[in-house]
PDB file of C-alpha atoms and ligand atoms in Angstrom:
ATOM      1  CA  ARG X 158      -5.819 -15.634  17.717  1.00 78.00           C
ATOM      2  CA  LYS X 159      -3.226 -12.989  16.873  1.00 89.00           C
ATOM      3  CA  ALA X 160      -3.846  -9.430  18.109  1.00 94.00           C
ATOM      4  CA  VAL X 161      -4.285  -6.658  15.532  1.00 97.00           C
ATOM      5  CA  ILE X 162      -1.577  -3.996  15.614  1.00 98.00           C
ATOM      6  CA  ARG X 163      -2.345  -0.541  14.223  1.00 98.00           C
ATOM      7  CA  ILE X 164       0.531   1.327  12.600  1.00 98.00           C
ATOM      8  CA  THR X 165       0.452   5.106  12.346  1.00 98.00           C
ATOM      9  CA  THR X 166       0.373   6.753   8.924  1.00 98.00           C
ATOM     10  CA  GLY X 167       2.076   9.860  10.332  1.00 98.00           C
ATOM     11  CA  SER X 168      -1.192  11.813  10.138  1.00 98.00           C
ATOM     12  CA  GLN X 169      -3.599  11.837  13.081  1.00 97.00           C
ATOM     13  CA  ALA X 170      -6.478  12.651  10.759  1.00 96.00           C
ATOM     14  CA  LEU X 171      -5.701   9.683   8.539  1.00 97.00           C
ATOM     15  CA  ASP X 172      -5.161   7.413  11.548  1.00 97.00           C
ATOM     16  CA  GLU X 173      -8.566   8.452  12.867  1.00 94.00           C
ATOM     17  CA  LEU X 174     -10.167   7.612   9.547  1.00 94.00           C
ATOM     18  CA  LEU X 175      -8.570   4.151   9.768  1.00 94.00           C
ATOM     19  CA  GLY X 176      -9.517   3.553  13.389  1.00 92.00           C
ATOM     20  CA  GLY X 177      -5.966   4.059  14.664  1.00 95.00           C
ATOM     21  CA  GLY X 178      -3.715   3.349  11.680  1.00 97.00           C
ATOM     22  CA  ILE X 179      -3.214   0.626   9.106  1.00 97.00           C
ATOM     23  CA  GLU X 180      -3.929  -2.793  10.559  1.00 97.00           C
ATOM     24  CA  THR X 181      -2.012  -6.040  10.658  1.00 98.00           C
ATOM     25  CA  LEU X 182      -3.944  -9.173   9.645  1.00 97.00           C
ATOM     26  CA  ALA X 183      -5.433  -7.049   6.868  1.00 97.00           C
ATOM     27  CA  ILE X 184      -4.841  -5.652   3.409  1.00 98.00           C
ATOM     28  CA  THR X 185      -5.039  -1.894   2.997  1.00 97.00           C
ATOM     29  CA  GLU X 186      -5.347  -0.701  -0.577  1.00 98.00           C
ATOM     30  CA  ALA X 187      -4.643   2.872  -1.677  1.00 98.00           C
ATOM     31  CA  PHE X 188      -5.633   4.029  -5.120  1.00 97.00           C
ATOM     32  CA  GLY X 189      -5.714   7.424  -6.748  1.00 96.00           C
ATOM     33  CA  GLU X 190      -4.375   9.583  -9.515  1.00 94.00           C
ATOM     34  CA  PHE X 191      -0.621  10.136 -10.053  1.00 94.00           C
ATOM     35  CA  ARG X 192       1.122  12.114  -7.280  1.00 95.00           C
ATOM     36  CA  SER X 193      -1.818  11.587  -4.931  1.00 96.00           C
ATOM     37  CA  GLY X 194       0.550  10.225  -2.257  1.00 98.00           C
ATOM     38  CA  LYS X 195       0.345   6.429  -2.541  1.00 98.00           C
ATOM     39  CA  THR X 196       4.111   5.937  -2.675  1.00 98.00           C
ATOM     40  CA  GLN X 197       4.824   8.645  -0.098  1.00 98.00           C
ATOM     41  CA  LEU X 198       2.487   6.875   2.323  1.00 98.00           C
ATOM     42  CA  ALA X 199       4.386   3.642   1.624  1.00 98.00           C
ATOM     43  CA  HIS X 200       7.685   5.362   2.507  1.00 99.00           C
ATOM     44  CA  THR X 201       6.237   6.772   5.718  1.00 99.00           C
ATOM     45  CA  LEU X 202       4.885   3.362   6.765  1.00 99.00           C
ATOM     46  CA  CYS X 203       8.350   1.860   6.135  1.00 99.00           C
ATOM     47  CA  VAL X 204       9.557   4.037   8.993  1.00 99.00           C
ATOM     48  CA  SER X 205       6.552   4.132  11.335  1.00 98.00           C
ATOM     49  CA  THR X 206       6.277   0.333  11.295  1.00 98.00           C
ATOM     50  CA  GLN X 207       9.655   0.266  13.037  1.00 98.00           C
ATOM     51  CA  LEU X 208       8.525   2.494  15.913  1.00 98.00           C
ATOM     52  CA  PRO X 209       7.778   0.790  19.214  1.00 98.00           C
ATOM     53  CA  ILE X 210       4.167  -0.241  19.822  1.00 97.00           C
ATOM     54  CA  ASN X 211       3.622   2.489  22.434  1.00 97.00           C
ATOM     55  CA  LEU X 212       4.512   5.116  19.809  1.00 98.00           C
ATOM     56  CA  HIS X 213       1.912   3.662  17.419  1.00 98.00           C
ATOM     57  CA  GLY X 214       4.422   1.587  15.499  1.00 98.00           C
ATOM     58  CA  GLY X 215       4.637  -2.119  14.842  1.00 98.00           C
ATOM     59  CA  ASN X 216       8.084  -2.804  16.324  1.00 98.00           C
ATOM     60  CA  GLY X 217       8.949  -4.822  13.235  1.00 98.00           C
ATOM     61  CA  LYS X 218      10.724  -5.038   9.921  1.00 98.00           C
ATOM     62  CA  VAL X 219       9.459  -4.090   6.490  1.00 98.00           C
ATOM     63  CA  ALA X 220       9.361  -5.904   3.155  1.00 98.00           C
ATOM     64  CA  TYR X 221       8.937  -3.745   0.061  1.00 98.00           C
ATOM     65  CA  ILE X 222       8.070  -4.995  -3.420  1.00 98.00           C
ATOM     66  CA  ASP X 223       8.476  -2.254  -5.975  1.00 98.00           C
ATOM     67  CA  THR X 224       7.109  -2.782  -9.483  1.00 98.00           C
ATOM     68  CA  GLU X 225       7.586   0.786 -10.688  1.00 96.00           C
ATOM     69  CA  GLY X 226      11.087   1.615  -9.510  1.00 97.00           C
ATOM     70  CA  THR X 227       9.871   4.447  -7.306  1.00 98.00           C
ATOM     71  CA  PHE X 228      11.309   3.426  -3.923  1.00 98.00           C
ATOM     72  CA  ARG X 229      13.819   6.074  -2.777  1.00 98.00           C
ATOM     73  CA  PRO X 230      16.143   5.185   0.107  1.00 98.00           C
ATOM     74  CA  ASP X 231      17.073   8.892   0.275  1.00 98.00           C
ATOM     75  CA  ARG X 232      13.470   9.664   1.057  1.00 98.00           C
ATOM     76  CA  ILE X 233      13.595   7.389   4.132  1.00 98.00           C
ATOM     77  CA  VAL X 234      16.303   9.531   5.767  1.00 98.00           C
ATOM     78  CA  PRO X 235      14.295  12.699   6.592  1.00 98.00           C
ATOM     79  CA  ILE X 236      11.278  10.578   7.517  1.00 98.00           C
ATOM     80  CA  ALA X 237      13.345   8.565  10.010  1.00 98.00           C
ATOM     81  CA  GLU X 238      14.776  11.806  11.426  1.00 98.00           C
ATOM     82  CA  ARG X 239      11.311  13.232  11.830  1.00 98.00           C
ATOM     83  CA  PHE X 240      10.376  10.233  14.000  1.00 98.00           C
ATOM     84  CA  GLY X 241      13.671  10.519  15.932  1.00 98.00           C
ATOM     85  CA  MET X 242      15.109   7.292  14.523  1.00 98.00           C
ATOM     86  CA  ASP X 243      18.527   6.419  13.135  1.00 98.00           C
ATOM     87  CA  PRO X 244      18.139   6.468   9.322  1.00 98.00           C
ATOM     88  CA  SER X 245      20.725   3.794   8.590  1.00 98.00           C
ATOM     89  CA  ALA X 246      19.227   1.417  11.156  1.00 98.00           C
ATOM     90  CA  VAL X 247      15.797   2.067   9.639  1.00 98.00           C
ATOM     91  CA  LEU X 248      17.106   1.363   6.123  1.00 98.00           C
ATOM     92  CA  ASP X 249      18.731  -1.859   7.311  1.00 98.00           C
ATOM     93  CA  ASN X 250      15.315  -3.125   8.397  1.00 98.00           C
ATOM     94  CA  ILE X 251      13.714  -2.616   4.989  1.00 98.00           C
ATOM     95  CA  ILE X 252      14.070  -5.636   2.708  1.00 98.00           C
ATOM     96  CA  TYR X 253      13.651  -4.241  -0.789  1.00 98.00           C
ATOM     97  CA  ALA X 254      12.950  -6.088  -4.023  1.00 98.00           C
ATOM     98  CA  ARG X 255      12.182  -4.800  -7.484  1.00 98.00           C
ATOM     99  CA  ALA X 256       9.785  -6.979  -9.523  1.00 98.00           C
ATOM    100  CA  TYR X 257       9.869  -7.039 -13.317  1.00 98.00           C
ATOM    101  CA  THR X 258       7.068  -9.453 -14.252  1.00 98.00           C
ATOM    102  CA  TYR X 259       3.940 -10.676 -12.484  1.00 97.00           C
ATOM    103  CA  GLU X 260       5.574 -14.098 -12.034  1.00 97.00           C
ATOM    104  CA  HIS X 261       8.645 -12.477 -10.544  1.00 98.00           C
ATOM    105  CA  GLN X 262       6.347 -10.545  -8.191  1.00 98.00           C
ATOM    106  CA  TYR X 263       4.692 -13.800  -7.096  1.00 98.00           C
ATOM    107  CA  ASN X 264       8.012 -15.570  -6.548  1.00 98.00           C
ATOM    108  CA  LEU X 265       9.293 -12.660  -4.488  1.00 98.00           C
ATOM    109  CA  LEU X 266       6.280 -13.101  -2.210  1.00 97.00           C
ATOM    110  CA  LEU X 267       7.178 -16.748  -1.674  1.00 97.00           C
ATOM    111  CA  GLY X 268      10.750 -15.782  -0.767  1.00 97.00           C
ATOM    112  CA  LEU X 269       9.598 -13.060   1.599  1.00 97.00           C
ATOM    113  CA  ALA X 270       7.186 -15.424   3.336  1.00 97.00           C
ATOM    114  CA  ALA X 271      10.160 -17.683   4.109  1.00 97.00           C
ATOM    115  CA  LYS X 272      12.007 -14.690   5.634  1.00 97.00           C
ATOM    116  CA  MET X 273       8.934 -13.695   7.624  1.00 98.00           C
ATOM    117  CA  SER X 274       8.849 -17.065   9.307  1.00 96.00           C
ATOM    118  CA  GLU X 275      12.336 -16.343  10.672  1.00 97.00           C
ATOM    119  CA  GLU X 276      12.238 -12.635  11.541  1.00 97.00           C
ATOM    120  CA  PRO X 277       9.607 -10.286  12.978  1.00 97.00           C
ATOM    121  CA  PHE X 278       8.144  -8.404  10.001  1.00 98.00           C
ATOM    122  CA  ARG X 279       5.081  -6.183  10.438  1.00 98.00           C
ATOM    123  CA  LEU X 280       4.626  -4.529   7.029  1.00 98.00           C
ATOM    124  CA  LEU X 281       4.592  -5.699   3.442  1.00 98.00           C
ATOM    125  CA  VAL X 282       4.363  -2.996   0.771  1.00 98.00           C
ATOM    126  CA  VAL X 283       3.414  -3.841  -2.809  1.00 98.00           C
ATOM    127  CA  ASP X 284       3.658  -0.704  -4.965  1.00 98.00           C
ATOM    128  CA  SER X 285       1.845  -1.261  -7.276  1.00 97.00           C
ATOM    129  CA  VAL X 286       0.023  -4.551  -6.977  1.00 98.00           C
ATOM    130  CA  ILE X 287      -1.444  -4.467 -10.471  1.00 96.00           C
ATOM    131  CA  ALA X 288       0.917  -2.581 -12.782  1.00 96.00           C
ATOM    132  CA  LEU X 289       2.784  -5.681 -14.004  1.00 97.00           C
ATOM    133  CA  PHE X 290      -0.455  -7.588 -14.589  1.00 96.00           C
ATOM    134  CA  ARG X 291      -1.666  -4.804 -16.803  1.00 94.00           C
ATOM    135  CA  VAL X 292       1.556  -4.969 -18.803  1.00 93.00           C
ATOM    136  CA  ASP X 293       1.921  -8.771 -18.916  1.00 95.00           C
ATOM    137  CA  PHE X 294      -1.740  -9.364 -19.856  1.00 95.00           C
ATOM    138  CA  SER X 295      -2.406  -6.445 -22.113  1.00 89.00           C
ATOM    139  CA  GLY X 296      -4.087  -8.396 -24.890  1.00 86.00           C
ATOM    140  CA  ARG X 297      -7.793  -8.102 -25.463  1.00 85.00           C
ATOM    141  CA  GLY X 298      -8.528 -11.779 -24.778  1.00 91.00           C
ATOM    142  CA  GLU X 299      -6.333 -12.030 -21.694  1.00 94.00           C
ATOM    143  CA  LEU X 300      -8.520 -10.465 -19.044  1.00 93.00           C
ATOM    144  CA  ALA X 301      -9.881 -13.722 -17.617  1.00 94.00           C
ATOM    145  CA  GLU X 302      -6.387 -15.169 -17.249  1.00 95.00           C
ATOM    146  CA  ARG X 303      -5.122 -11.933 -15.733  1.00 96.00           C
ATOM    147  CA  GLN X 304      -7.880 -11.919 -13.127  1.00 96.00           C
ATOM    148  CA  GLN X 305      -7.161 -15.545 -12.270  1.00 97.00           C
ATOM    149  CA  LYS X 306      -3.448 -14.872 -11.721  1.00 97.00           C
ATOM    150  CA  LEU X 307      -4.257 -11.693  -9.831  1.00 97.00           C
ATOM    151  CA  ALA X 308      -6.576 -13.657  -7.532  1.00 98.00           C
ATOM    152  CA  GLN X 309      -3.736 -16.088  -6.851  1.00 97.00           C
ATOM    153  CA  MET X 310      -1.378 -13.272  -5.920  1.00 98.00           C
ATOM    154  CA  LEU X 311      -3.962 -11.607  -3.682  1.00 98.00           C
ATOM    155  CA  SER X 312      -4.738 -14.836  -1.898  1.00 98.00           C
ATOM    156  CA  ARG X 313      -1.018 -15.166  -1.173  1.00 98.00           C
ATOM    157  CA  LEU X 314      -1.047 -11.641   0.294  1.00 98.00           C
ATOM    158  CA  THR X 315      -3.999 -12.560   2.515  1.00 98.00           C
ATOM    159  CA  LYS X 316      -2.186 -15.656   3.740  1.00 98.00           C
ATOM    160  CA  ILE X 317       0.940 -13.646   4.544  1.00 98.00           C
ATOM    161  CA  ALA X 318      -1.101 -11.059   6.464  1.00 98.00           C
ATOM    162  CA  GLU X 319      -2.767 -13.765   8.550  1.00 98.00           C
ATOM    163  CA  GLU X 320       0.110 -16.168   9.037  1.00 98.00           C
ATOM    164  CA  PHE X 321       2.696 -13.579  10.134  1.00 98.00           C
ATOM    165  CA  ASN X 322       0.458 -10.832  11.573  1.00 98.00           C
ATOM    166  CA  ILE X 323       1.500  -8.462   8.799  1.00 98.00           C
ATOM    167  CA  ALA X 324      -0.046  -5.216   7.593  1.00 98.00           C
ATOM    168  CA  VAL X 325      -0.161  -5.457   3.799  1.00 98.00           C
ATOM    169  CA  TYR X 326      -0.210  -2.050   2.109  1.00 98.00           C
ATOM    170  CA  MET X 327      -0.785  -2.260  -1.629  1.00 98.00           C
ATOM    171  CA  THR X 328      -1.278   0.489  -4.151  1.00 98.00           C
ATOM    172  CA  ASN X 329      -3.556   0.365  -7.147  1.00 97.00           C
ATOM    173  CA  GLN X 330      -4.050   2.410 -10.255  1.00 95.00           C
ATOM    174  CA  VAL X 331      -7.143   4.214 -11.420  1.00 93.00           C
ATOM    175  CA  ILE X 332      -8.685   3.584 -14.789  1.00 90.00           C
ATOM    176  CA  ALA X 333     -11.286   5.480 -16.754  1.00 82.00           C
ATOM    177  CA  ASP X 334     -14.720   4.139 -15.954  1.00 71.00           C
ATOM    178  CA  PRO X 335     -16.194   2.859 -19.177  1.00 63.00           C
ATOM    179  CA  GLY X 336     -19.652   2.897 -17.610  1.00 60.00           C
ATOM    180  CA  GLY X 337     -19.485   6.676 -17.256  1.00 53.00           C
ATOM    181  CA  GLY X 338     -22.797   7.563 -15.685  1.00 53.00           C
ATOM    182  CA  VAL X 339     -22.358   5.865 -12.327  1.00 54.00           C
ATOM    183  CA  PHE X 340     -19.256   7.910 -11.536  1.00 51.00           C
ATOM    184  CA  ILE X 341     -20.351  11.297 -12.775  1.00 52.00           C
ATOM    185  CA  SER X 342     -18.488  13.206 -10.037  1.00 56.00           C
ATOM    186  CA  ASP X 343     -15.278  11.218 -10.679  1.00 58.00           C
ATOM    187  CA  PRO X 344     -15.103   9.289 -13.925  1.00 66.00           C
ATOM    188  CA  LYS X 345     -12.325   7.036 -12.629  1.00 81.00           C
ATOM    189  CA  LYS X 346     -12.351   3.821 -10.666  1.00 90.00           C
ATOM    190  CA  PRO X 347      -9.781   1.464  -9.188  1.00 94.00           C
ATOM    191  CA  ALA X 348      -8.305  -1.153 -11.515  1.00 95.00           C
ATOM    192  CA  GLY X 349      -8.562  -4.870 -10.803  1.00 95.00           C
ATOM    193  CA  GLY X 350     -12.321  -5.319 -10.800  1.00 93.00           C
ATOM    194  CA  HIS X 351     -14.131  -7.505  -8.272  1.00 94.00           C
ATOM    195  CA  VAL X 352     -11.067  -9.642  -7.610  1.00 96.00           C
ATOM    196  CA  LEU X 353      -9.149  -6.715  -6.144  1.00 96.00           C
ATOM    197  CA  ALA X 354     -12.224  -5.218  -4.493  1.00 95.00           C
ATOM    198  CA  HIS X 355     -12.846  -8.426  -2.558  1.00 95.00           C
ATOM    199  CA  ALA X 356      -9.238  -8.957  -1.497  1.00 97.00           C
ATOM    200  CA  ALA X 357      -8.815  -5.525   0.083  1.00 96.00           C
ATOM    201  CA  THR X 358      -9.917  -5.233   3.705  1.00 95.00           C
ATOM    202  CA  ILE X 359     -10.078  -1.466   3.384  1.00 94.00           C
ATOM    203  CA  ARG X 360      -9.850   0.705   0.270  1.00 96.00           C
ATOM    204  CA  LEU X 361      -8.507   4.256   0.444  1.00 96.00           C
ATOM    205  CA  MET X 362      -9.202   6.680  -2.339  1.00 95.00           C
ATOM    206  CA  LEU X 363      -6.574   9.445  -2.488  1.00 97.00           C
ATOM    207  CA  ARG X 364      -6.686  12.671  -4.434  1.00 95.00           C
ATOM    208  CA  LYS X 365      -4.853  15.952  -4.670  1.00 95.00           C
ATOM    209  CA  GLY X 366      -6.059  18.988  -2.766  1.00 94.00           C
ATOM    210  CA  LYS X 367      -4.456  22.426  -2.550  1.00 92.00           C
ATOM    211  CA  GLY X 368      -0.641  22.463  -2.733  1.00 88.00           C
ATOM    212  CA  GLU X 369       0.785  19.556  -0.764  1.00 87.00           C
ATOM    213  CA  GLN X 370      -2.623  18.802   0.734  1.00 96.00           C
ATOM    214  CA  ARG X 371      -4.162  15.454  -0.075  1.00 97.00           C
ATOM    215  CA  VAL X 372      -7.654  14.121   0.503  1.00 97.00           C
ATOM    216  CA  CYS X 373      -8.388  10.570   1.634  1.00 97.00           C
ATOM    217  CA  LYS X 374     -11.749   8.881   1.587  1.00 94.00           C
ATOM    218  CA  ILE X 375     -12.745   5.357   2.568  1.00 92.00           C
ATOM    219  CA  PHE X 376     -14.053   3.839  -0.655  1.00 90.00           C
ATOM    220  CA  ASP X 377     -16.971   1.537  -1.042  1.00 77.00           C
ATOM    221  CA  ALA X 378     -17.728   0.736   2.596  1.00 71.00           C
ATOM    222  CA  PRO X 379     -21.502   1.007   2.847  1.00 67.00           C
ATOM    223  CA  ASN X 380     -21.470   0.124   6.553  1.00 67.00           C
ATOM    224  CA  LEU X 381     -19.039   2.923   7.502  1.00 68.00           C
ATOM    225  CA  PRO X 382     -20.122   6.552   7.776  1.00 67.00           C
ATOM    226  CA  GLU X 383     -19.053   8.731   4.841  1.00 69.00           C
ATOM    227  CA  ASN X 384     -15.754  10.074   6.004  1.00 84.00           C
ATOM    228  CA  VAL X 385     -13.089  12.215   4.423  1.00 91.00           C
ATOM    229  CA  GLN X 386      -9.828  13.451   5.921  1.00 95.00           C
ATOM    230  CA  ILE X 387      -7.114  15.828   4.759  1.00 97.00           C
ATOM    231  CA  PHE X 388      -3.416  15.164   5.203  1.00 98.00           C
ATOM    232  CA  GLN X 389      -0.158  16.651   3.913  1.00 98.00           C
ATOM    233  CA  ILE X 390       2.918  15.316   2.197  1.00 97.00           C
ATOM    234  CA  THR X 391       5.896  16.920   3.958  1.00 97.00           C
ATOM    235  CA  PRO X 392       9.681  16.378   3.780  1.00 98.00           C
ATOM    236  CA  GLY X 393       9.238  14.232   6.915  1.00 98.00           C
ATOM    237  CA  GLY X 394       6.584  12.106   5.214  1.00 98.00           C
ATOM    238  CA  ILE X 395       2.821  11.970   5.650  1.00 98.00           C
ATOM    239  CA  ALA X 396       1.608  14.408   8.327  1.00 98.00           C
ATOM    240  CA  ASP X 397      -1.395  16.550   9.289  1.00 97.00           C
TER     241      ASP X 397
HETATM  242  P1  ATP G1014       1.958   7.573  -8.962  1.00 51.83           P
HETATM  243  O1  ATP G1014       0.581   7.119  -9.371  1.00 51.83           O
HETATM  244  O2  ATP G1014       2.618   8.397 -10.011  1.00 51.83           O
HETATM  245  O3  ATP G1014       2.814   6.445  -8.466  1.00 51.83           O
HETATM  246  P2  ATP G1014       1.708   8.406  -6.185  1.00 51.83           P
HETATM  247  O4  ATP G1014       0.290   8.456  -5.721  1.00 51.83           O
HETATM  248  O5  ATP G1014       2.536   7.257  -5.770  1.00 51.83           O
HETATM  249  O6  ATP G1014       1.727   8.610  -7.771  1.00 51.83           O
HETATM  250  P3  ATP G1014       3.592   9.951  -4.713  1.00 51.83           P
HETATM  251  O7  ATP G1014       4.853   9.623  -5.400  1.00 51.83           O
HETATM  252  O8  ATP G1014       3.303   9.285  -3.425  1.00 51.83           O
HETATM  253  O9  ATP G1014       2.379   9.761  -5.710  1.00 51.83           O
HETATM  254  O10 ATP G1014       3.499  11.504  -4.444  1.00 51.83           O
HETATM  255  C1  ATP G1014       4.300  12.428  -5.132  1.00 51.83           C
HETATM  256  C2  ATP G1014       4.104  13.766  -4.487  1.00 51.83           C
HETATM  257  O11 ATP G1014       4.624  13.749  -3.157  1.00 51.83           O
HETATM  258  C3  ATP G1014       4.872  14.858  -5.171  1.00 51.83           C
HETATM  259  O12 ATP G1014       4.136  15.386  -6.229  1.00 51.83           O
HETATM  260  C4  ATP G1014       5.033  15.864  -4.057  1.00 51.83           C
HETATM  261  O13 ATP G1014       3.851  16.629  -3.988  1.00 51.83           O
HETATM  262  C5  ATP G1014       5.099  15.016  -2.814  1.00 51.83           C
HETATM  263  N1  ATP G1014       6.477  14.867  -2.312  1.00 51.83           N
HETATM  264  C6  ATP G1014       7.399  13.987  -2.745  1.00 51.83           C
HETATM  265  N2  ATP G1014       8.561  14.149  -2.087  1.00 51.83           N
HETATM  266  C7  ATP G1014       8.362  15.143  -1.216  1.00 51.83           C
HETATM  267  C8  ATP G1014       9.178  15.802  -0.257  1.00 51.83           C
HETATM  268  N3  ATP G1014      10.443  15.453  -0.057  1.00 51.83           N
HETATM  269  N4  ATP G1014       8.634  16.789   0.464  1.00 51.83           N
HETATM  270  C9  ATP G1014       7.362  17.150   0.276  1.00 51.83           C
HETATM  271  N5  ATP G1014       6.545  16.582  -0.623  1.00 51.83           N
HETATM  272  C10 ATP G1014       7.027  15.597  -1.358  1.00 51.83           C
HETATM  273 MG1   MG G1015       3.663   5.861  -6.793  1.00 51.83          MG
END
């Protein structure tokens, strides 16, 4: 049995909420409105994953699948400096791929899995996991097929997490809740339905607070105490 490694988010408050950081052998999902910090957290994890274990890192490489074209190598530089690491060495350890269709996204996963069997990776980012599915299956009658293909992709992510002791961090979009009533305080819910809900080990709901403050809540975990934490997006990445 592989041992779980917990990778720091850069925020002690957020780490506490997660029981020490984002976990390997698991899928962490973050969803929330635009600019809530999903991609900034991904960038921070790209760096913190490379920290040694005793500094709450994963001592490993990073694979990044970007479906929205929002990865910024320039952003990695100040984050690496904040953690006292050499930015160019950090960038060299991030394998980046841009996906343009859901099939492309799936094939990239297969290629990355081959790389992971050769080199010590600890983090796989998929930002966003669902955007291309929503584009490629936008027709009214295509939902069932979309969910089936999405399930296939998610099962691949689960396999990667378990086979290579990887922390999978995937982002998700929010959609208007057609049911209304149930979500009176927040009429939005994560996209992807039950298929996505079941694949995620832990679901983080992010929202904007004051200024650069952000609020994170564990979503839909009836057996965990209701818990909310505040973090900040800073030039050096996610912090308290
Ligand atoms: P989307 O749904 O649009 O993808 P997101 O949840 O991925 O949104 P992010 O891109 O992670 O959102 O967050 C963007 C926010 O991060 C900006 O609005 C800004 O507040 C903050 N931010 C980005 N870069 C910096 C920086 N260098 N220093 C401080 N804050 C920054
Ligand atoms: Mg984003």
